[in-house]
Amino acid sequence: QVQLVESGGGLVQAGDSLTLSCAASGRTLSHYAMGWFRQAPGKEREFVAHISWSGANTYYADSVKGRFTISRDNAKNTVYLQMSSLKPEDTAAYYCASAREVYSSARYYSTNTYDYWGQGTQVTVSS
């Protein structure tokens, strides 16, 4: 059984930094691309960042580009999302997800690309 568990969320002030972690069990993450998504109340889940299985390729939503960094430590079976210069509009529940074994690399931003999801961790940024 595959489980993804996010951690590291919390309440911070605008301009602060925060690092989210996603630890996996039941799946060797080094074989899979991974993604981070977020969902604010009343809004659809949106793509944040994607990293290839090797870590060689990363993609970001325009809204977080230059502020967020996705990385992975395959030895620890963990993926990270470093967030800096946080803004109130970054407030959301953040979810990590593991991509399907076979997927279209052009659709890294689509929720359909991912088959396992964590339960989410809340990030709240106050102004």
PDB file of C-alpha atoms in Angstrom:
ATOM      1  CA  GLN A   1       0.000   0.000   0.000  1.00  0.00           C
ATOM      2  CA  VAL A   2       1.424   3.332  -1.067  1.00  0.00           C
ATOM      3  CA  GLN A   3       1.315   6.175   1.419  1.00  0.00           C
ATOM      4  CA  LEU A   4       2.527   9.729   1.030  1.00  0.00           C
ATOM      5  CA  VAL A   5       2.747  11.840   4.157  1.00  0.00           C
ATOM      6  CA  GLU A   6       3.325  15.572   4.000  1.00  0.00           C
ATOM      7  CA  SER A   7       4.708  17.599   6.868  1.00  0.00           C
ATOM      8  CA  GLY A   8       6.133  21.027   7.574  1.00  0.00           C
ATOM      9  CA  GLY A   9       3.101  23.215   7.112  1.00  0.00           C
ATOM     10  CA  GLY A  10       2.192  25.969   9.505  1.00  0.00           C
ATOM     11  CA  LEU A  11       1.309  29.596  10.084  1.00  0.00           C
ATOM     12  CA  VAL A  12       3.900  32.097   8.896  1.00  0.00           C
ATOM     13  CA  GLN A  13       4.091  35.769   8.035  1.00  0.00           C
ATOM     14  CA  ALA A  14       4.408  37.214   4.578  1.00  0.00           C
ATOM     15  CA  GLY A  15       8.023  37.104   3.443  1.00  0.00           C
ATOM     16  CA  ASP A  16       8.885  34.071   5.559  1.00  0.00           C
ATOM     17  CA  SER A  17      10.152  30.743   4.346  1.00  0.00           C
ATOM     18  CA  LEU A  18       8.899  27.222   4.925  1.00  0.00           C
ATOM     19  CA  THR A  19       9.958  23.775   3.747  1.00  0.00           C
ATOM     20  CA  LEU A  20       7.463  20.995   3.180  1.00  0.00           C
ATOM     21  CA  SER A  21       8.433  17.338   3.163  1.00  0.00           C
ATOM     22  CA  CYS A  22       6.707  14.347   1.600  1.00  0.00           C
ATOM     23  CA  ALA A  23       7.767  10.939   2.849  1.00  0.00           C
ATOM     24  CA  ALA A  24       6.696   7.824   1.001  1.00  0.00           C
ATOM     25  CA  SER A  25       6.140   4.247   1.981  1.00  0.00           C
ATOM     26  CA  GLY A  26       5.114   1.344  -0.197  1.00  0.00           C
ATOM     27  CA  ARG A  27       6.686   2.876  -3.289  1.00  0.00           C
ATOM     28  CA  THR A  28      10.307   3.538  -4.206  1.00  0.00           C
ATOM     29  CA  LEU A  29      10.097   7.181  -5.184  1.00  0.00           C
ATOM     30  CA  SER A  30      13.322   7.077  -7.167  1.00  0.00           C
ATOM     31  CA  HIS A  31      11.356   5.320  -9.903  1.00  0.00           C
ATOM     32  CA  TYR A  32       8.694   8.006 -10.148  1.00  0.00           C
ATOM     33  CA  ALA A  33       8.280  11.671 -10.922  1.00  0.00           C
ATOM     34  CA  MET A  34       6.666  13.671  -8.152  1.00  0.00           C
ATOM     35  CA  GLY A  35       4.576  16.773  -7.885  1.00  0.00           C
ATOM     36  CA  TRP A  36       3.243  19.322  -5.427  1.00  0.00           C
ATOM     37  CA  PHE A  37      -0.214  20.814  -5.738  1.00  0.00           C
ATOM     38  CA  ARG A  38      -2.207  23.165  -3.553  1.00  0.00           C
ATOM     39  CA  GLN A  39      -5.842  23.898  -2.937  1.00  0.00           C
ATOM     40  CA  ALA A  40      -7.299  26.977  -1.316  1.00  0.00           C
ATOM     41  CA  PRO A  41     -10.846  26.992   0.102  1.00  0.00           C
ATOM     42  CA  GLY A  42     -13.412  27.268  -2.657  1.00  0.00           C
ATOM     43  CA  LYS A  43     -10.831  26.800  -5.400  1.00  0.00           C
ATOM     44  CA  GLU A  44      -9.709  23.924  -7.549  1.00  0.00           C
ATOM     45  CA  ARG A  45      -6.522  22.045  -6.821  1.00  0.00           C
ATOM     46  CA  GLU A  46      -3.699  23.686  -8.756  1.00  0.00           C
ATOM     47  CA  PHE A  47      -0.275  22.618  -9.880  1.00  0.00           C
ATOM     48  CA  VAL A  48       2.718  24.012  -7.996  1.00  0.00           C
ATOM     49  CA  ALA A  49       5.838  22.058  -8.957  1.00  0.00           C
ATOM     50  CA  HIS A  50       7.046  18.842 -10.579  1.00  0.00           C
ATOM     51  CA  ILE A  51      10.328  16.960 -10.453  1.00  0.00           C
ATOM     52  CA  SER A  52      11.407  14.091 -12.670  1.00  0.00           C
ATOM     53  CA  TRP A  53      12.419  10.758 -11.187  1.00  0.00           C
ATOM     54  CA  SER A  54      16.094  11.647 -11.439  1.00  0.00           C
ATOM     55  CA  GLY A  55      15.675  15.230 -10.320  1.00  0.00           C
ATOM     56  CA  ALA A  56      17.162  16.458 -13.568  1.00  0.00           C
ATOM     57  CA  ASN A  57      14.003  18.229 -14.688  1.00  0.00           C
ATOM     58  CA  THR A  58      11.801  20.542 -12.674  1.00  0.00           C
ATOM     59  CA  TYR A  59       8.777  22.611 -13.599  1.00  0.00           C
ATOM     60  CA  TYR A  60       6.930  25.306 -11.696  1.00  0.00           C
ATOM     61  CA  ALA A  61       3.712  27.239 -11.836  1.00  0.00           C
ATOM     62  CA  ASP A  62       4.318  30.825 -12.895  1.00  0.00           C
ATOM     63  CA  SER A  63       2.933  32.030  -9.579  1.00  0.00           C
ATOM     64  CA  VAL A  64       5.722  30.346  -7.598  1.00  0.00           C
ATOM     65  CA  LYS A  65       8.607  30.414 -10.041  1.00  0.00           C
ATOM     66  CA  GLY A  66      11.689  31.946  -8.449  1.00  0.00           C
ATOM     67  CA  ARG A  67      10.274  31.553  -4.937  1.00  0.00           C
ATOM     68  CA  PHE A  68       9.690  27.791  -4.586  1.00  0.00           C
ATOM     69  CA  THR A  69      12.134  24.956  -5.166  1.00  0.00           C
ATOM     70  CA  ILE A  70      11.236  21.290  -5.485  1.00  0.00           C
ATOM     71  CA  SER A  71      13.884  18.700  -4.698  1.00  0.00           C
ATOM     72  CA  ARG A  72      14.173  15.071  -3.806  1.00  0.00           C
ATOM     73  CA  ASP A  73      16.344  12.773  -1.756  1.00  0.00           C
ATOM     74  CA  ASN A  74      15.807   9.343  -3.238  1.00  0.00           C
ATOM     75  CA  ALA A  75      17.917   7.719  -0.542  1.00  0.00           C
ATOM     76  CA  LYS A  76      15.383   8.995   2.009  1.00  0.00           C
ATOM     77  CA  ASN A  77      12.399   8.360  -0.249  1.00  0.00           C
ATOM     78  CA  THR A  78      11.403  11.963   0.352  1.00  0.00           C
ATOM     79  CA  VAL A  79      10.488  14.964  -1.759  1.00  0.00           C
ATOM     80  CA  TYR A  80      10.711  18.554  -0.571  1.00  0.00           C
ATOM     81  CA  LEU A  81       9.188  21.902  -1.415  1.00  0.00           C
ATOM     82  CA  GLN A  82      11.206  24.879  -0.241  1.00  0.00           C
ATOM     83  CA  MET A  83       9.072  27.987  -0.177  1.00  0.00           C
ATOM     84  CA  SER A  84      10.457  31.472   0.277  1.00  0.00           C
ATOM     85  CA  SER A  85       9.082  35.008   0.065  1.00  0.00           C
ATOM     86  CA  LEU A  86       5.711  33.602   0.979  1.00  0.00           C
ATOM     87  CA  LYS A  87       2.631  35.656   0.173  1.00  0.00           C
ATOM     88  CA  PRO A  88      -0.889  35.551   1.622  1.00  0.00           C
ATOM     89  CA  GLU A  89      -2.080  34.146  -1.713  1.00  0.00           C
ATOM     90  CA  ASP A  90       0.108  31.088  -1.096  1.00  0.00           C
ATOM     91  CA  THR A  91      -2.270  30.092   1.696  1.00  0.00           C
ATOM     92  CA  ALA A  92      -3.639  26.640   0.889  1.00  0.00           C
ATOM     93  CA  ALA A  93      -3.501  22.969   1.708  1.00  0.00           C
ATOM     94  CA  TYR A  94      -0.431  21.544  -0.019  1.00  0.00           C
ATOM     95  CA  TYR A  95      -0.446  18.023  -1.418  1.00  0.00           C
ATOM     96  CA  CYS A  96       2.354  15.892  -2.752  1.00  0.00           C
ATOM     97  CA  ALA A  97       1.631  13.327  -5.428  1.00  0.00           C
ATOM     98  CA  SER A  98       3.440  10.492  -7.141  1.00  0.00           C
ATOM     99  CA  ALA A  99       3.200  10.303 -10.911  1.00  0.00           C
ATOM    100  CA  ARG A 100       1.988   7.241 -12.741  1.00  0.00           C
ATOM    101  CA  GLU A 101       4.639   4.864 -13.996  1.00  0.00           C
ATOM    102  CA  VAL A 102       3.797   5.885 -17.559  1.00  0.00           C
ATOM    103  CA  TYR A 103       2.603   9.400 -18.242  1.00  0.00           C
ATOM    104  CA  SER A 104       2.901  12.181 -20.751  1.00  0.00           C
ATOM    105  CA  SER A 105       5.758  14.392 -19.628  1.00  0.00           C
ATOM    106  CA  ALA A 106       4.003  17.299 -21.293  1.00  0.00           C
ATOM    107  CA  ARG A 107       1.173  16.994 -18.785  1.00  0.00           C
ATOM    108  CA  TYR A 108       3.198  17.306 -15.609  1.00  0.00           C
ATOM    109  CA  TYR A 109       0.713  19.966 -14.446  1.00  0.00           C
ATOM    110  CA  SER A 110      -2.376  17.730 -14.642  1.00  0.00           C
ATOM    111  CA  THR A 111      -3.806  15.978 -11.598  1.00  0.00           C
ATOM    112  CA  ASN A 112      -4.525  13.004 -13.854  1.00  0.00           C
ATOM    113  CA  THR A 113      -0.779  12.425 -14.221  1.00  0.00           C
ATOM    114  CA  TYR A 114      -0.569  11.351 -10.578  1.00  0.00           C
ATOM    115  CA  ASP A 115      -2.003   8.231  -9.033  1.00  0.00           C
ATOM    116  CA  TYR A 116      -1.138   8.558  -5.366  1.00  0.00           C
ATOM    117  CA  TRP A 117      -1.717  11.579  -3.156  1.00  0.00           C
ATOM    118  CA  GLY A 118      -0.900  12.594   0.360  1.00  0.00           C
ATOM    119  CA  GLN A 119      -3.437  13.898   2.847  1.00  0.00           C
ATOM    120  CA  GLY A 120      -2.164  17.466   2.638  1.00  0.00           C
ATOM    121  CA  THR A 121      -0.518  19.935   4.986  1.00  0.00           C
ATOM    122  CA  GLN A 122      -1.885  23.410   5.637  1.00  0.00           C
ATOM    123  CA  VAL A 123       0.157  26.499   4.921  1.00  0.00           C
ATOM    124  CA  THR A 124      -1.242  29.805   6.115  1.00  0.00           C
ATOM    125  CA  VAL A 125       0.524  33.058   5.318  1.00  0.00           C
ATOM    126  CA  SER A 126      -0.581  36.141   7.222  1.00  0.00           C
ATOM    127  CA  SER A 127      -0.112  39.639   5.884  1.00  0.00           C
TER     128      SER A 127
END
